[in-house]
Every structure is written in structure tokens, then in C-alpha cells.
Short mmCIF file of C-alpha atoms in Angstrom, two decimals:
data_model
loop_
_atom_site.label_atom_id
_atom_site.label_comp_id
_atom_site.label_asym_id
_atom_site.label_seq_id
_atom_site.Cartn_x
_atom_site.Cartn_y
_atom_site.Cartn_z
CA UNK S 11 136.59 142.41 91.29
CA UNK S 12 135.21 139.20 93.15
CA UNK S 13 135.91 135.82 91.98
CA UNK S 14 133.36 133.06 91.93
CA UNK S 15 134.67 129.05 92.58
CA UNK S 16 133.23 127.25 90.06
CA UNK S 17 132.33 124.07 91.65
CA UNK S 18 134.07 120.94 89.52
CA UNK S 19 131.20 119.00 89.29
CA UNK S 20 130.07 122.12 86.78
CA UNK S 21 133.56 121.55 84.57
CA UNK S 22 132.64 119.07 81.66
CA UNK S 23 134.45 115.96 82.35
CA UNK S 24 135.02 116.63 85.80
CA UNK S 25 133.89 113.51 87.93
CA UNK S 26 132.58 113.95 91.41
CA UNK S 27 134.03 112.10 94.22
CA UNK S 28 131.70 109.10 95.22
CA UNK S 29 131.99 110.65 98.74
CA UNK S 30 130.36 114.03 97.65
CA UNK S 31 127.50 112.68 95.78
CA UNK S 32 124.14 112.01 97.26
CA UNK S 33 123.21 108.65 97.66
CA UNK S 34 119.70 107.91 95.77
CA UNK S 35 117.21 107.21 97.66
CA UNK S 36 116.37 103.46 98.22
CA UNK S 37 112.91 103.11 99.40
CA UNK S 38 112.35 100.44 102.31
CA UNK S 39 111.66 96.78 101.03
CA UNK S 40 108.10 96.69 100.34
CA UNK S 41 107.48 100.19 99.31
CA UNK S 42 105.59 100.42 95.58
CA UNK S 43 107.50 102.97 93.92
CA UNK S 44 107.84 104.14 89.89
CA UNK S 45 105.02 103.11 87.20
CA UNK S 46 103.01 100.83 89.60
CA UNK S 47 102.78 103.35 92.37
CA UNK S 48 101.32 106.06 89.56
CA UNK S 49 99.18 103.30 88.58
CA UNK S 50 97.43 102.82 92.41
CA UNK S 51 97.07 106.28 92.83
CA UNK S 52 95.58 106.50 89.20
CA UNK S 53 93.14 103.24 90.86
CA UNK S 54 92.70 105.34 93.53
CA UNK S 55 91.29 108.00 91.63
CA UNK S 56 88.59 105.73 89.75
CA UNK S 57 87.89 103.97 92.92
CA UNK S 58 86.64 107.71 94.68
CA UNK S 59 84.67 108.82 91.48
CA UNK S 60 82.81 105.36 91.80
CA UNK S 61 82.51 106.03 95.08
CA UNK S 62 80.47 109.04 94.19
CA UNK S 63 78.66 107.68 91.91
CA UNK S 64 77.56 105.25 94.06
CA UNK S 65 76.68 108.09 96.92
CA UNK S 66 74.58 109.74 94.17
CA UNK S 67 72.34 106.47 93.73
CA UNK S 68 71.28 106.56 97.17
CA UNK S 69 69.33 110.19 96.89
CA UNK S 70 71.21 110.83 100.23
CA UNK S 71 71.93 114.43 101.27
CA UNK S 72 75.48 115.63 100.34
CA UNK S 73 76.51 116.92 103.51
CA UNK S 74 76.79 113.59 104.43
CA UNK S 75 79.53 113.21 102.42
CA UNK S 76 81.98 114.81 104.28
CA UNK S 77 80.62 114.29 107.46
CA UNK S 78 81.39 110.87 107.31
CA UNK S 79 84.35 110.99 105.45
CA UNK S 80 86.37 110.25 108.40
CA UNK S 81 84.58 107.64 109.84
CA UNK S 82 87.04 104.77 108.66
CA UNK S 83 89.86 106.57 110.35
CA UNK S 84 88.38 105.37 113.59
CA UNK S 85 89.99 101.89 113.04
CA UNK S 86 92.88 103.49 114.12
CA UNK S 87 91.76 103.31 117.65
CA UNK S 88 92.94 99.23 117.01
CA UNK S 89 96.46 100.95 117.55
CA UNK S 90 95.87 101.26 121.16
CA UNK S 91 95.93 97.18 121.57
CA UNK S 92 99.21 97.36 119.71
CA UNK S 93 100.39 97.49 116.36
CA UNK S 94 99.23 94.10 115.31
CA UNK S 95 95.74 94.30 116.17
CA UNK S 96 96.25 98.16 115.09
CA UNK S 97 97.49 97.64 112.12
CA UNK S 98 94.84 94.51 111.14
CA UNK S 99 91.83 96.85 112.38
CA UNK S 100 92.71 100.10 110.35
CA UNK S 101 93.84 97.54 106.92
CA UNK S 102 90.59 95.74 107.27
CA UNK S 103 88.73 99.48 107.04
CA UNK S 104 90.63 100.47 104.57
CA UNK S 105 90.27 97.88 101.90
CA UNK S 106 87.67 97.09 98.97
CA UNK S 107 86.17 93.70 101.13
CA UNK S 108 84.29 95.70 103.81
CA UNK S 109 82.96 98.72 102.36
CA UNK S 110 82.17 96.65 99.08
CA UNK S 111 80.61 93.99 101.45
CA UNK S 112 78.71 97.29 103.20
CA UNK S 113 77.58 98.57 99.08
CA UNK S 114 76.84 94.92 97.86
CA UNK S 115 74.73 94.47 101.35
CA UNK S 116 73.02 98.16 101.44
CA UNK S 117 71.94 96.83 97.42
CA UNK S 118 70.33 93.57 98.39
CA UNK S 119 68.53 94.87 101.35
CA UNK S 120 67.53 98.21 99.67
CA UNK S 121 69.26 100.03 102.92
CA UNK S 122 70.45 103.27 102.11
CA UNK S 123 72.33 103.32 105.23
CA UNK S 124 74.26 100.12 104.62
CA UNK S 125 74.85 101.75 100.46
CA UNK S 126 76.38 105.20 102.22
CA UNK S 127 78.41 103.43 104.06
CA UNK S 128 80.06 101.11 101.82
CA UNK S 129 80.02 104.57 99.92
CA UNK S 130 82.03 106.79 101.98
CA UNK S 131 84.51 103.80 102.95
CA UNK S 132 85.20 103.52 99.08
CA UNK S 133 85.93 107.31 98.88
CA UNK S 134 87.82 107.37 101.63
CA UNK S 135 90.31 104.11 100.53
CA UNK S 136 90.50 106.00 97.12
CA UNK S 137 91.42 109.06 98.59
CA UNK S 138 93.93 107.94 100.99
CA UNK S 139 95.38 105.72 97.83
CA UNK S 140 95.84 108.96 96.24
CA UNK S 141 97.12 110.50 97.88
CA UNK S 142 100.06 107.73 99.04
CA UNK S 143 98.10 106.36 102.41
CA UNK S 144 98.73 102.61 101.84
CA UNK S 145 98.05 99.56 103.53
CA UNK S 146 99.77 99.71 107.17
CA UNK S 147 102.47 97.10 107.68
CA UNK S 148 101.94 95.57 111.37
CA UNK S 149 105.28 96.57 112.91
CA UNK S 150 104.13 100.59 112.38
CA UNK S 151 101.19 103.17 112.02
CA UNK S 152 103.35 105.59 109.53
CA UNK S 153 104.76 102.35 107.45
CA UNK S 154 102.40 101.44 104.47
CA UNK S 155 103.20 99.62 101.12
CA UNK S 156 102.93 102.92 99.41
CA UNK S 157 105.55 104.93 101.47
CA UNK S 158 106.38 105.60 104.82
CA UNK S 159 104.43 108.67 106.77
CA UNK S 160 104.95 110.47 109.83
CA UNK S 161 107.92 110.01 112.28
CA UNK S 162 108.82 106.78 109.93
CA UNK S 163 109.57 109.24 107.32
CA UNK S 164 113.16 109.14 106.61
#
């Protein structure tokens, strides 16, 4: 007959040692967390369905869609003048101003090119809000106010 250790932190009234349990996680100063953070993602959500709703106004072909989807990920090349400028160039793409300023423009001037693009940027900011892709803090690509990515993960 084998014999099991029942570990004391299973005994009622047993206390674990401070030492043995795991520290909660603290998220870095400046990271949304909780309610608010299920609320931006929830944003997020709205902002991409818009997005396509917008897209469908222009009559453009669908493909387009995620052939472009990418496109505002090519702010990122500001990361090769440092993380300053990097960090300024890929915020500044990922945003409501400029793809709202592209949407309100492609309205006013009845350019369908100008409307897609303001489009897609829209989708992709909701997306990436989704799905926790936040606004990039300048000291760091992976460090954004909604969590930290990459090799900045903890």
C-alpha cells in the first residue's frame, strides 16, 4: 500500500508559509488591467465593426480588406531611428486621429481611396485593441498601456 503526502495547504486551517505562496502578479505602472481593460477591448470591438461598415460604404472589393490590413504595421519601421521616433511613428498609426482624419478626408473629397484607408487603419487599431496591442510606451516596442508583449513579457 502507497501513501500519498497530503500537501498542508489542502488541511482546513492550515496556513501556507508566505515564502511558499506565489506572489500575485503586479502589472508594470501604466498597464490598464481589470474592468477598464475589458472595457477597451470591448471599444475595440465596436471600433473594427465600424470599421467595416465604413469599408462597405465605399463599394470597394473585399479582398482589399485583408490585403491591406497590415499596412499600419509599417510604422514600425520608425523603430529603426530608435525607440522614440519608433515608438511616436507606430502610436501615431495606430490611433483614431489619422485614420479618422484619412475617413473624414476620403468623405469630403468623395475619394474612395482616402475612405479605405482611414478604413482599414480603424480595423486594424480595433483589432490590435482586442486583442491587447496597446499604445507603445517610448522606452520599448513590446511595452504598451495594455500589457507588455514579446521579450518584455515577464
Amino acid at each position: 500500500m502507497s501513501t500519498t503526502a497530503i500537501p498542508e495547504s489542502a488541511i482546513p486551517g492550515s496556513a501556507v508559509p508566505e515564502s511558499a505562496a506565489p506572489a500575485p502578479a503586479t502589472p508594470p505602472p501604466g498597464v490598464v488591467t481589470g474592468r477598464p481593460l475589458a472595457w477597451l477591448r470591448a471599444e475595440g470591438l465596436a471600433v473594427a465593426a465600424a470599421a467595416l461598415v465604413l469599408f462597405a460604404g465605399t463599394g470597394q472589393p473585399w479582398w482589399l480588406v485583408p490585403a491591406l490590413f497590415l499596412a499600419p504595421d509599417l510604422a514600425a519601421l520608425g523603430y529603426l531611428a530608435g525607440p522614440k521616433i519608433g515608438a511616436w511613428c507606430y502610436n501615431l498609426a495606430h490611433t483614431a486621429p489619422l485614420p479618422l482624419a484619412l475617413a473624414a478626408a476620403g468623405t469630403w473629397w468623395d475619394s474612395a481611396a482616402l475612405t479605405v484607408a482611414g478604413a482599414i487603419g480603424l480595423l486594424h487599431l480595433g483589432v490590435d485593441r482586442l486583442a491587447k496591442y496597446g499604445v507603445k510606451y517610448d522606452h520599448s516596442f513590446g511595452a504598451t498601456h495594455l500589457g507588455l508583449h514579446g521579450p518584455d513579457r515577464p
